[in-house]
PDB file of C-alpha atoms in Angstrom:
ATOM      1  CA  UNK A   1     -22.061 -38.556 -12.354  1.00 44.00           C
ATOM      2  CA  UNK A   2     -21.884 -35.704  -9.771  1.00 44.00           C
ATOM      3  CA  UNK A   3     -23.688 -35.522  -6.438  1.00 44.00           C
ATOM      4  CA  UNK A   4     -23.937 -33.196  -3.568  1.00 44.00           C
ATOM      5  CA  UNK A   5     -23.013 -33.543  -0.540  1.00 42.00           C
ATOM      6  CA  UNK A   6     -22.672 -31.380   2.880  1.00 44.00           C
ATOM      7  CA  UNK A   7     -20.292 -28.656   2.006  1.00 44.00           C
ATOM      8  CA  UNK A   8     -18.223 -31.089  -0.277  1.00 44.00           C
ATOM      9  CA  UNK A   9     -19.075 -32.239  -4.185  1.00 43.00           C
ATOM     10  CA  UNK A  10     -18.433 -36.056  -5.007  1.00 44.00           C
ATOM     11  CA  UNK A  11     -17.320 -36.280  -8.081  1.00 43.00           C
ATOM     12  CA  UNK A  12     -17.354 -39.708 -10.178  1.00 47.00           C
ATOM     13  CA  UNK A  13     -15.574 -40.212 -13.696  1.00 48.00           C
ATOM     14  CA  UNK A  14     -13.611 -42.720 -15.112  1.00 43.00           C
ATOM     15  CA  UNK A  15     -10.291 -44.292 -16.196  1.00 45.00           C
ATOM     16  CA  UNK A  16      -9.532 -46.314 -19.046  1.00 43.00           C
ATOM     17  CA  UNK A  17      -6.682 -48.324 -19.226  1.00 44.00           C
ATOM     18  CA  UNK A  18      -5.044 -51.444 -21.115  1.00 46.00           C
ATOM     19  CA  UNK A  19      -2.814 -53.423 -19.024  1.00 46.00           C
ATOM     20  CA  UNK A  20       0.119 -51.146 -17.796  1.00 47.00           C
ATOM     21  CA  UNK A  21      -0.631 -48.415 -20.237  1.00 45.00           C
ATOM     22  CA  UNK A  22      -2.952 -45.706 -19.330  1.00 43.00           C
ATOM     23  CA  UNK A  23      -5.174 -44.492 -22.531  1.00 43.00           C
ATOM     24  CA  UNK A  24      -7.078 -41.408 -21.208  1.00 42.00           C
ATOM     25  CA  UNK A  25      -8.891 -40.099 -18.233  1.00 44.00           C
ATOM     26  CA  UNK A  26     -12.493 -38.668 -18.699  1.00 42.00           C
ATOM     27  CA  UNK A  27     -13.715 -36.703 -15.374  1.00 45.00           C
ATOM     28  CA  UNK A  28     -16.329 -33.681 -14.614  1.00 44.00           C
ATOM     29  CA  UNK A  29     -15.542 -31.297 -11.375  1.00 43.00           C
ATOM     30  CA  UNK A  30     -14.960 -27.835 -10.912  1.00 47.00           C
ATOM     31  CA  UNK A  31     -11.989 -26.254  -9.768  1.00 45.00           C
ATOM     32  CA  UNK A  32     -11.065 -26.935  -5.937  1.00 44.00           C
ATOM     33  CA  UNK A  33      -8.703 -28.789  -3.810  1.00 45.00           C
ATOM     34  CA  UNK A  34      -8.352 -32.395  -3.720  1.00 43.00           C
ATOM     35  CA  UNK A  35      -9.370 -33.712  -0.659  1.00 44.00           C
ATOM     36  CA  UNK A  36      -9.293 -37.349  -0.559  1.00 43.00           C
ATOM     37  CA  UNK A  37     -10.215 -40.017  -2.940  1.00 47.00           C
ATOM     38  CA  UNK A  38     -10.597 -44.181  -3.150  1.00 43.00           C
ATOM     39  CA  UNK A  39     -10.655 -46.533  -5.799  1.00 42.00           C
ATOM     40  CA  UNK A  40     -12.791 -49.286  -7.336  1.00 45.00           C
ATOM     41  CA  UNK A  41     -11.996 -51.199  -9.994  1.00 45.00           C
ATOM     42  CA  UNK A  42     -13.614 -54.062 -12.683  1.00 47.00           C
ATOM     43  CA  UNK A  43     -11.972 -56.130 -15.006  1.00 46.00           C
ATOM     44  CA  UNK A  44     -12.887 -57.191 -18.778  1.00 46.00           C
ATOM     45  CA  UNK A  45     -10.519 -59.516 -20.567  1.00 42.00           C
ATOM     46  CA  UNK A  46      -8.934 -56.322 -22.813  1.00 46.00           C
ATOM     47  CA  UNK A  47      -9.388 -53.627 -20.726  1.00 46.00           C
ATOM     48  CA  UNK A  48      -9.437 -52.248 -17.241  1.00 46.00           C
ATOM     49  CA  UNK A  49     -12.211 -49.786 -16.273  1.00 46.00           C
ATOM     50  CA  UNK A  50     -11.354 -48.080 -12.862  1.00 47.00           C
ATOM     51  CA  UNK A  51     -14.235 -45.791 -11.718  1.00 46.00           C
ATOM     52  CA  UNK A  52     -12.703 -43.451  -9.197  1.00 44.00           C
ATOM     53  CA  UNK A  53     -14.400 -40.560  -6.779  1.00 44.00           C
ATOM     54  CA  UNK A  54     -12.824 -37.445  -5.715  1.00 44.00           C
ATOM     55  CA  UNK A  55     -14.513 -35.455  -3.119  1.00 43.00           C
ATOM     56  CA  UNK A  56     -13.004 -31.707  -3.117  1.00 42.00           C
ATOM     57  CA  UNK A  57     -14.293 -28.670  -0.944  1.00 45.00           C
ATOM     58  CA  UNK A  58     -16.799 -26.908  -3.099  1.00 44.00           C
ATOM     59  CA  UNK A  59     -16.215 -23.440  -3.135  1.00 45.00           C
ATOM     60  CA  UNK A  60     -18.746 -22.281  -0.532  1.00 48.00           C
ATOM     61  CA  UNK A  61     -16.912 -23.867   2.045  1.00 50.00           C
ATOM     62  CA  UNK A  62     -13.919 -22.628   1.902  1.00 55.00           C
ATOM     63  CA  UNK A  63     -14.433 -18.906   1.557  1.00 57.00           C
ATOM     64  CA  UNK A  64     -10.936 -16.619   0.762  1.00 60.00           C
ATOM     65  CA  UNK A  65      -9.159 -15.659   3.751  1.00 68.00           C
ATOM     66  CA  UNK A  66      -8.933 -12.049   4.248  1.00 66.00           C
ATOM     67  CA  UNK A  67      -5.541 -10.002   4.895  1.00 67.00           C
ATOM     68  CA  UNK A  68      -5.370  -8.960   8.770  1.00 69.00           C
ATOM     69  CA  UNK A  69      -6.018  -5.684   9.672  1.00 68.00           C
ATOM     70  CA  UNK A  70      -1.849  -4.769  10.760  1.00 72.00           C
ATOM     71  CA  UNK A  71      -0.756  -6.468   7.648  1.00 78.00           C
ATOM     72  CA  UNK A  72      -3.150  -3.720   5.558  1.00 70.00           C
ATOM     73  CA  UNK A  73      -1.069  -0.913   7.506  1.00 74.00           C
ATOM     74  CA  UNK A  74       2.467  -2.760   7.402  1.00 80.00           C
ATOM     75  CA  UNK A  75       2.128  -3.110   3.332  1.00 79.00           C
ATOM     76  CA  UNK A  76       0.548   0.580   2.752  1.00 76.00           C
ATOM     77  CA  UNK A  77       3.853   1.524   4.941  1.00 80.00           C
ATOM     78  CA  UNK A  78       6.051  -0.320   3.435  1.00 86.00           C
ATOM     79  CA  UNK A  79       5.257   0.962  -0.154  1.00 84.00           C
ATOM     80  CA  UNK A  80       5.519   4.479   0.933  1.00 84.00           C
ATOM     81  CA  UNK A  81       8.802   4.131   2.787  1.00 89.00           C
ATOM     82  CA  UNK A  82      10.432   2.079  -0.653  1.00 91.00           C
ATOM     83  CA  UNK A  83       8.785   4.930  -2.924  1.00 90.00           C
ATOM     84  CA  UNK A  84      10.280   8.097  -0.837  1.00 91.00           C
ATOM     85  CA  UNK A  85      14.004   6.603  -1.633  1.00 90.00           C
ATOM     86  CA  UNK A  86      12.726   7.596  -5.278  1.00 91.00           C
ATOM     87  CA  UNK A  87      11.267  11.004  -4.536  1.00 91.00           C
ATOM     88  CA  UNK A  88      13.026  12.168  -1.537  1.00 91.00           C
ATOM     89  CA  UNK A  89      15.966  14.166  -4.558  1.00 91.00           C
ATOM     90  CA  UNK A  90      12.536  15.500  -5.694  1.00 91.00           C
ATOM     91  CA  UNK A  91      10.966  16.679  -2.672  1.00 91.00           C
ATOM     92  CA  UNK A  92      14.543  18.440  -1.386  1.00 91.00           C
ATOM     93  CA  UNK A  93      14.399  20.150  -4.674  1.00 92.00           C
ATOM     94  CA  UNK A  94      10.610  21.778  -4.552  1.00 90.00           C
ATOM     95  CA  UNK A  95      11.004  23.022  -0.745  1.00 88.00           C
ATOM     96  CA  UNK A  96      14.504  24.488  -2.130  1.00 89.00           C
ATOM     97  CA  UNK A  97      12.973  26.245  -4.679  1.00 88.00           C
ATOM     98  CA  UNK A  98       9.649  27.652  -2.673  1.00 86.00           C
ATOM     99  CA  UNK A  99      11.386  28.673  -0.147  1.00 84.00           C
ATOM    100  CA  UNK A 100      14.268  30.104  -2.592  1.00 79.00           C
ATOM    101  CA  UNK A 101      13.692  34.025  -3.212  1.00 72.00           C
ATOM    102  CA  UNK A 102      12.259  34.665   0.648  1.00 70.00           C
ATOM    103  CA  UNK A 103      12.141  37.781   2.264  1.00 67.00           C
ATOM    104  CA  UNK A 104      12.263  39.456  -1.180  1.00 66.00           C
ATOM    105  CA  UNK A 105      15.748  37.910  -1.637  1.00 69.00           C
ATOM    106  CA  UNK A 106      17.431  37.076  -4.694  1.00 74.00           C
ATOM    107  CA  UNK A 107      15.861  33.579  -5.748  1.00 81.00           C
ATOM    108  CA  UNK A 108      18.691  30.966  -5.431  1.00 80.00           C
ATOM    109  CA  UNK A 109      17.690  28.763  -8.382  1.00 84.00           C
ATOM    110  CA  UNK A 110      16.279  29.644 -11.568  1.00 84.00           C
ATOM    111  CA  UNK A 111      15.243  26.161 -12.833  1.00 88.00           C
ATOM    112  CA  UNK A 112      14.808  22.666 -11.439  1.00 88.00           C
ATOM    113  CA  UNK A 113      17.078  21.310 -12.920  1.00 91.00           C
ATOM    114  CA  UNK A 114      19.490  24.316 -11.812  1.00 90.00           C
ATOM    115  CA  UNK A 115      18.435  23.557  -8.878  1.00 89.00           C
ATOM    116  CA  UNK A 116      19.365  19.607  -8.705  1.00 90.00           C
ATOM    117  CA  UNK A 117      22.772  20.718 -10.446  1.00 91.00           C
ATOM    118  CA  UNK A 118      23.831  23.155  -7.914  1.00 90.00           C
ATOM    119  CA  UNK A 119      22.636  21.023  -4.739  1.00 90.00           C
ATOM    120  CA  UNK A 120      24.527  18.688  -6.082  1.00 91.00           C
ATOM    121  CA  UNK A 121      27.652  20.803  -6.847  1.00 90.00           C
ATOM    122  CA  UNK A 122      27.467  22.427  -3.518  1.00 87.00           C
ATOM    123  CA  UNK A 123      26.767  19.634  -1.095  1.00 87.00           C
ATOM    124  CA  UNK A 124      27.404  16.300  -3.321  1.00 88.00           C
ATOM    125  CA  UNK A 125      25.331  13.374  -4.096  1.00 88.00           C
ATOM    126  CA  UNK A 126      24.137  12.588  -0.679  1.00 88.00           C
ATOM    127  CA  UNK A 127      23.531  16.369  -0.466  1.00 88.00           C
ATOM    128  CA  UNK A 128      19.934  15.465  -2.497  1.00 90.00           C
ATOM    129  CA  UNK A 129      19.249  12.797   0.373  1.00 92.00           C
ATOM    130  CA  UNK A 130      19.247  14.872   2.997  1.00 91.00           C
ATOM    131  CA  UNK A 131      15.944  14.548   5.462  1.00 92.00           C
ATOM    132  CA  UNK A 132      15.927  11.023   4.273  1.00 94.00           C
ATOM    133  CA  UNK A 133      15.032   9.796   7.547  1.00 95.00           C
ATOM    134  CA  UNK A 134      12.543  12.523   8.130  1.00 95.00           C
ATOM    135  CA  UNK A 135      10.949  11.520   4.520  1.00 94.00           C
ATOM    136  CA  UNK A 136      10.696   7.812   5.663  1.00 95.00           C
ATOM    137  CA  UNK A 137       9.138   8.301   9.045  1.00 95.00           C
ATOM    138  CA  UNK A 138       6.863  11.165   7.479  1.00 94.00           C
ATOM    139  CA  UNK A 139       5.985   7.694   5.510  1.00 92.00           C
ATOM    140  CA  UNK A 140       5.995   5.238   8.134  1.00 92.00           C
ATOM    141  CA  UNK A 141       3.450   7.808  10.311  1.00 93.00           C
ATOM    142  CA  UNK A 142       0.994   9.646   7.893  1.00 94.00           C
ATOM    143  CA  UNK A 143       0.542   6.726   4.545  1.00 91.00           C
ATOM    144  CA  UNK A 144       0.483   4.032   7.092  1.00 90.00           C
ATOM    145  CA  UNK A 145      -2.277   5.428   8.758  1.00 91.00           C
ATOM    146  CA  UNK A 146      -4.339   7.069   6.016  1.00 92.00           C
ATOM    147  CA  UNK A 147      -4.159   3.425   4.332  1.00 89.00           C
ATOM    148  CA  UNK A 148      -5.010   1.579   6.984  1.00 88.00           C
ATOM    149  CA  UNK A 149      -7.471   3.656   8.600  1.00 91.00           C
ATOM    150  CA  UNK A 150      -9.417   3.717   4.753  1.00 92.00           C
ATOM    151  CA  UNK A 151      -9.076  -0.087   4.294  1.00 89.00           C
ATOM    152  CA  UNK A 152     -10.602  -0.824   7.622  1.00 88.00           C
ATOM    153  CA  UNK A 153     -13.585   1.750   7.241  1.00 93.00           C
ATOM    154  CA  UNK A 154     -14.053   0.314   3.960  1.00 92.00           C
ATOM    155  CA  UNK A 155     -14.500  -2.879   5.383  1.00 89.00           C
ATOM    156  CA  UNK A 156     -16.821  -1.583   8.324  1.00 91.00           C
ATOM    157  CA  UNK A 157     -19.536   0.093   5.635  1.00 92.00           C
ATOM    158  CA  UNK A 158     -19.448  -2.516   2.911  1.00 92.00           C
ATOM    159  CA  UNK A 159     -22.899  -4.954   3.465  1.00 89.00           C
ATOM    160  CA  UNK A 160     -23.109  -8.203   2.468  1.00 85.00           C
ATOM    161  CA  UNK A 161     -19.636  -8.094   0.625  1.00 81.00           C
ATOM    162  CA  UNK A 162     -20.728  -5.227  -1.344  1.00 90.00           C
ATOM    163  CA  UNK A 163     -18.743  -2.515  -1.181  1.00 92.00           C
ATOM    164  CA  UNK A 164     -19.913   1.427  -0.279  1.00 93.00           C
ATOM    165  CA  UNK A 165     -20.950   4.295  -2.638  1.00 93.00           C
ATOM    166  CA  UNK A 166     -18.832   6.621  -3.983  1.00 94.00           C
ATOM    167  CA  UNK A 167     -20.200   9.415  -1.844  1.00 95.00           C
ATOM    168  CA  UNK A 168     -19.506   6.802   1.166  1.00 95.00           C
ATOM    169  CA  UNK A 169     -15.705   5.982  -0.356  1.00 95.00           C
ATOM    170  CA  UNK A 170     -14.975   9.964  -0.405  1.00 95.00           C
ATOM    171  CA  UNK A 171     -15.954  10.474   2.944  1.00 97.00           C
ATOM    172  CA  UNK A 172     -14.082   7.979   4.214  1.00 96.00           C
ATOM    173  CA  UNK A 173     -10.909   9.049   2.389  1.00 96.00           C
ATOM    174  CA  UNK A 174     -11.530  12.326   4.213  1.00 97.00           C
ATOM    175  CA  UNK A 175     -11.428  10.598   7.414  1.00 97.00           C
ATOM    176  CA  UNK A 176      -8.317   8.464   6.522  1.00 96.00           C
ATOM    177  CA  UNK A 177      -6.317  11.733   5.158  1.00 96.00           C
ATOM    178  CA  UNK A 178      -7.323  14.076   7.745  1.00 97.00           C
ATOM    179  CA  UNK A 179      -6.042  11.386  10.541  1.00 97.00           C
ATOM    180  CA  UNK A 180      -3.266  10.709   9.000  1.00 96.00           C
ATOM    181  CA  UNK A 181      -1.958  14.125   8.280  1.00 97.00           C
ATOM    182  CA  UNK A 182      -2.540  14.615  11.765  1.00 97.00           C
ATOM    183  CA  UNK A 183      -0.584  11.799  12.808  1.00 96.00           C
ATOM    184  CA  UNK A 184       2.493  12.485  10.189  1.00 96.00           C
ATOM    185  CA  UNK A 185       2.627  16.270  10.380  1.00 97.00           C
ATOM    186  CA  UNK A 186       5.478  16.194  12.957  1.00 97.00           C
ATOM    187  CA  UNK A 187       7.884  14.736  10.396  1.00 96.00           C
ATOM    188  CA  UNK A 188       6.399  16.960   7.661  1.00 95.00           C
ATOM    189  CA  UNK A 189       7.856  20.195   9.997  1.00 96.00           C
ATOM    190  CA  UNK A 190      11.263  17.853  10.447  1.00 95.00           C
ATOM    191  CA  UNK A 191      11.128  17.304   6.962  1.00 94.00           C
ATOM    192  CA  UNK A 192      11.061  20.689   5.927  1.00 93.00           C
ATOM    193  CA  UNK A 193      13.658  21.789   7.850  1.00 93.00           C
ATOM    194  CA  UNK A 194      15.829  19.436   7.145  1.00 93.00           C
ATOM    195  CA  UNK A 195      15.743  19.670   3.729  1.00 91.00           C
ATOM    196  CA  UNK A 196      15.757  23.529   3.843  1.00 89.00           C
ATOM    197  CA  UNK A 197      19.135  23.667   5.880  1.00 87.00           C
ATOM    198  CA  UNK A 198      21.387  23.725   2.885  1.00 82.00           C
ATOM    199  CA  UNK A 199      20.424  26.921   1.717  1.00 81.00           C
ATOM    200  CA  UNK A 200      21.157  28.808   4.850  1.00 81.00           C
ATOM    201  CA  UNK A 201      25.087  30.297   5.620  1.00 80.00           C
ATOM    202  CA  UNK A 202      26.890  27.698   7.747  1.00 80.00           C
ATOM    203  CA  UNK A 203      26.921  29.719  11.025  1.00 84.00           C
ATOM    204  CA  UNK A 204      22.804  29.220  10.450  1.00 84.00           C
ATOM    205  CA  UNK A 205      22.141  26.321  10.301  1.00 86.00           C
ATOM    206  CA  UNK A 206      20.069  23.635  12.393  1.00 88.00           C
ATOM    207  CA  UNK A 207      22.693  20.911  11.713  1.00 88.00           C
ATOM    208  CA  UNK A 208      19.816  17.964  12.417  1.00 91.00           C
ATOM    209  CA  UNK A 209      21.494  14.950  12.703  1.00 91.00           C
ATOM    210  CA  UNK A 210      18.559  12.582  12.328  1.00 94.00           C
ATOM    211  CA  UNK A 211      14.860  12.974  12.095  1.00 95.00           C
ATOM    212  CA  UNK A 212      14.846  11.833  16.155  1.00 96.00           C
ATOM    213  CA  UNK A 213      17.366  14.607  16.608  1.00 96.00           C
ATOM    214  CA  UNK A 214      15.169  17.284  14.761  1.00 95.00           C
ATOM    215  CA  UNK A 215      12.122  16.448  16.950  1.00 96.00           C
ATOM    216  CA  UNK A 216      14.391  16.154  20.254  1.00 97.00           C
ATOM    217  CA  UNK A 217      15.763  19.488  19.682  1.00 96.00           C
ATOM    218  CA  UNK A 218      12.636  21.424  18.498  1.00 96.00           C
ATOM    219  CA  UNK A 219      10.295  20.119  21.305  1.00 97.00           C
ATOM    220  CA  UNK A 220      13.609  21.223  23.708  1.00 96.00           C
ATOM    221  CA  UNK A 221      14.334  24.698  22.284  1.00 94.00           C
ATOM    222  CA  UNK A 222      10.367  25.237  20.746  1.00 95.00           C
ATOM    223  CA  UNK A 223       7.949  23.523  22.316  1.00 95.00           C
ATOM    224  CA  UNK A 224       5.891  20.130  21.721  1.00 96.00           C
ATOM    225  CA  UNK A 225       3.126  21.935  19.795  1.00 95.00           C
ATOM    226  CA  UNK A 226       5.620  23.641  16.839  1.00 96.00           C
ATOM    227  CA  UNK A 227       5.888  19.941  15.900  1.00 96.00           C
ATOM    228  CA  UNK A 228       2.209  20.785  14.583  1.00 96.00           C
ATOM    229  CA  UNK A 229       2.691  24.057  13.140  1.00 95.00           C
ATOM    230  CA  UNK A 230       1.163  24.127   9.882  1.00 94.00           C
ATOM    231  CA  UNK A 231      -1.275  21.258  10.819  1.00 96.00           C
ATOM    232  CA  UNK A 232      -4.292  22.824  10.098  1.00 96.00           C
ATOM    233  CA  UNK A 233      -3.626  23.767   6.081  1.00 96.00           C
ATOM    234  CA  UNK A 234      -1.412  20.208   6.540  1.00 96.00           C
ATOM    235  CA  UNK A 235      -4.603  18.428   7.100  1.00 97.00           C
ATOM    236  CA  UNK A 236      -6.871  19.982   4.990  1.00 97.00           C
ATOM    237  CA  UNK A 237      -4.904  19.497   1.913  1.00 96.00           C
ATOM    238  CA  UNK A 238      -4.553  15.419   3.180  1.00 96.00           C
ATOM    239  CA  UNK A 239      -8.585  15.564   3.397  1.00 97.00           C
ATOM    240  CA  UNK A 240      -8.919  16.367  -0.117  1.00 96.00           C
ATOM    241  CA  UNK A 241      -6.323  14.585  -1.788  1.00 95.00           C
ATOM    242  CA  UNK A 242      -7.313  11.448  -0.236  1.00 95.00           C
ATOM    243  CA  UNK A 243     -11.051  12.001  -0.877  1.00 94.00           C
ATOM    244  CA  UNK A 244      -9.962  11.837  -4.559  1.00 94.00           C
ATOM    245  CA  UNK A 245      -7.578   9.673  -4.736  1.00 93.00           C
ATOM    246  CA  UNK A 246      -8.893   6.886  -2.498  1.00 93.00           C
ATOM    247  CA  UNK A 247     -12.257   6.956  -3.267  1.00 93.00           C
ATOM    248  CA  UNK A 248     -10.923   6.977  -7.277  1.00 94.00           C
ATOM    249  CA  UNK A 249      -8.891   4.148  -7.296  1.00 93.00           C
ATOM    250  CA  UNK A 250     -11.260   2.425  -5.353  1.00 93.00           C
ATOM    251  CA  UNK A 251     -14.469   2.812  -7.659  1.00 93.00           C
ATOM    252  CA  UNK A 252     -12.162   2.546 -10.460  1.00 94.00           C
ATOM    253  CA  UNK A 253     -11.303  -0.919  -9.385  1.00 90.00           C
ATOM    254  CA  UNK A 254     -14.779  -1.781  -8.491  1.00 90.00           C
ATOM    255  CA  UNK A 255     -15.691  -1.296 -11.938  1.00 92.00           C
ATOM    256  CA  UNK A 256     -13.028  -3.041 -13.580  1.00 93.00           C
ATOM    257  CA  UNK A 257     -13.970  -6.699 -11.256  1.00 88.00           C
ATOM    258  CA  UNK A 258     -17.459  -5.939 -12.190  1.00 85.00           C
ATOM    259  CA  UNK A 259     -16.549  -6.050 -15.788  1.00 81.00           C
TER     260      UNK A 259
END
């Protein structure tokens, strides 16, 4: 027997037992959390019949919590930072071989894997790491913002727990990738130059101790605003990567729950 009551369901079912031996249990309620319970019992000369309620939350009141805002940009970080100690040996190698060739030079590396061989050769194993710290903070600065700035738009535009369009989802994603380019482009130029320094002679080179040493020196010997040279091409590439691949993965998962 069910019945309703203010934001809780009482639910009534029953226990058979013989004396000191329990034989089965025969109840109705839907999945929830156990609030409290109490007990009555009758008594026949073979059997014992306990009828028991259980009154649980129903699910109504007791709606999912949802993550906080900071915790949405901490994890979108966080994964970023933990992939670049995977790609960072790949990104040293592609600005290597653009810039390889410049000025009309002899290019350095015919291959990428020639590439990866002779940086490691030449320089050693942690050689392929350098501009880690640049990589990580590029991270830390540009995907924590672009993911958090997306997930909390998303938030502001979906009605009634119904999520945007995809026109609405792209444009967003514009907005998240343009601001966060903005935001990380200073550790793109450190990047870059860090992870370029190993193909110049010795006498040439920046020597960059750290990413905070890269953007000390260049606001010092450049200027604040060469940490956003590039920023406009920076940004505009951000705008529509994220417009596709935000907007993408988040119909595409739309979809899927609806299914």
């Amino acid at each position: 027997m069910r019945s309703e009551l203010a934001g809780t369901t009482k639910i009534t079912g029953y226990l058979w037992a013989n004396p000191g031996h329990v034989r089965a249990v025969s109840t109705d309620y839907p999945s929830g959390q156990v609030r409290s319970g109490h007990i009555r019992s009758g008594q026949s000369e073979q059997s014992h019949k306990v009828a028991f309620a259980i009154i649980i939350m129903s699910s109504s009141s007791s709606p999912p919590q949802q993550m906080g805002k900071s915790i949405k940009f901490l994890f979108g970080g966080s994964a970023g930072m933990m992939a670049t100690f995977f790609v960072q040996p790949l990104d040293l190698v592609k600005n290597r071989m653009q810039l390889s060739g410049m000025g009309g030079g002899q290019k350095q590396y015919k291959t990428s894997f020639h590439a990866l061989t002779s940086i490691l050769k030449n320089e050693g194993v942690t050689g392929i790491y350098t501009g880690l710290s640049a990589g990580l903070l590029r991270q830390a600065t540009y995907t924590t913002t672009r993911l958090g700035i997306y997930s909390s738009l998303f938030d502001m535009f979906s009605k009634d727990g119904k999520p945007p369009n995809f026109i609405t989802k792209a444009l967003i994603g514009v907005t998240a990738g343009g601001v966060g380019a903005f935001v990380g482009t200073p550790a793109e130029v450190a990047l870059i130059r860090m992870t370029a320094d190993g193909r110049l002679p010795a006498a040439e080179r920046r020597g960059y101790k750290s990413v905070f040493d890269a953007l000390a020196r260049i606001i010092r010997e450049e200027g604040l605003f060469t940490l956003w040279r590039g920023c406009i091409p920076t940004v505009g590439r951000a705008m529509v990567v994220n417009a596709a691949q935000l907007a993408s993965y988040s119909q595409a998962k739309q979809i899927l729950l609806s299914t």
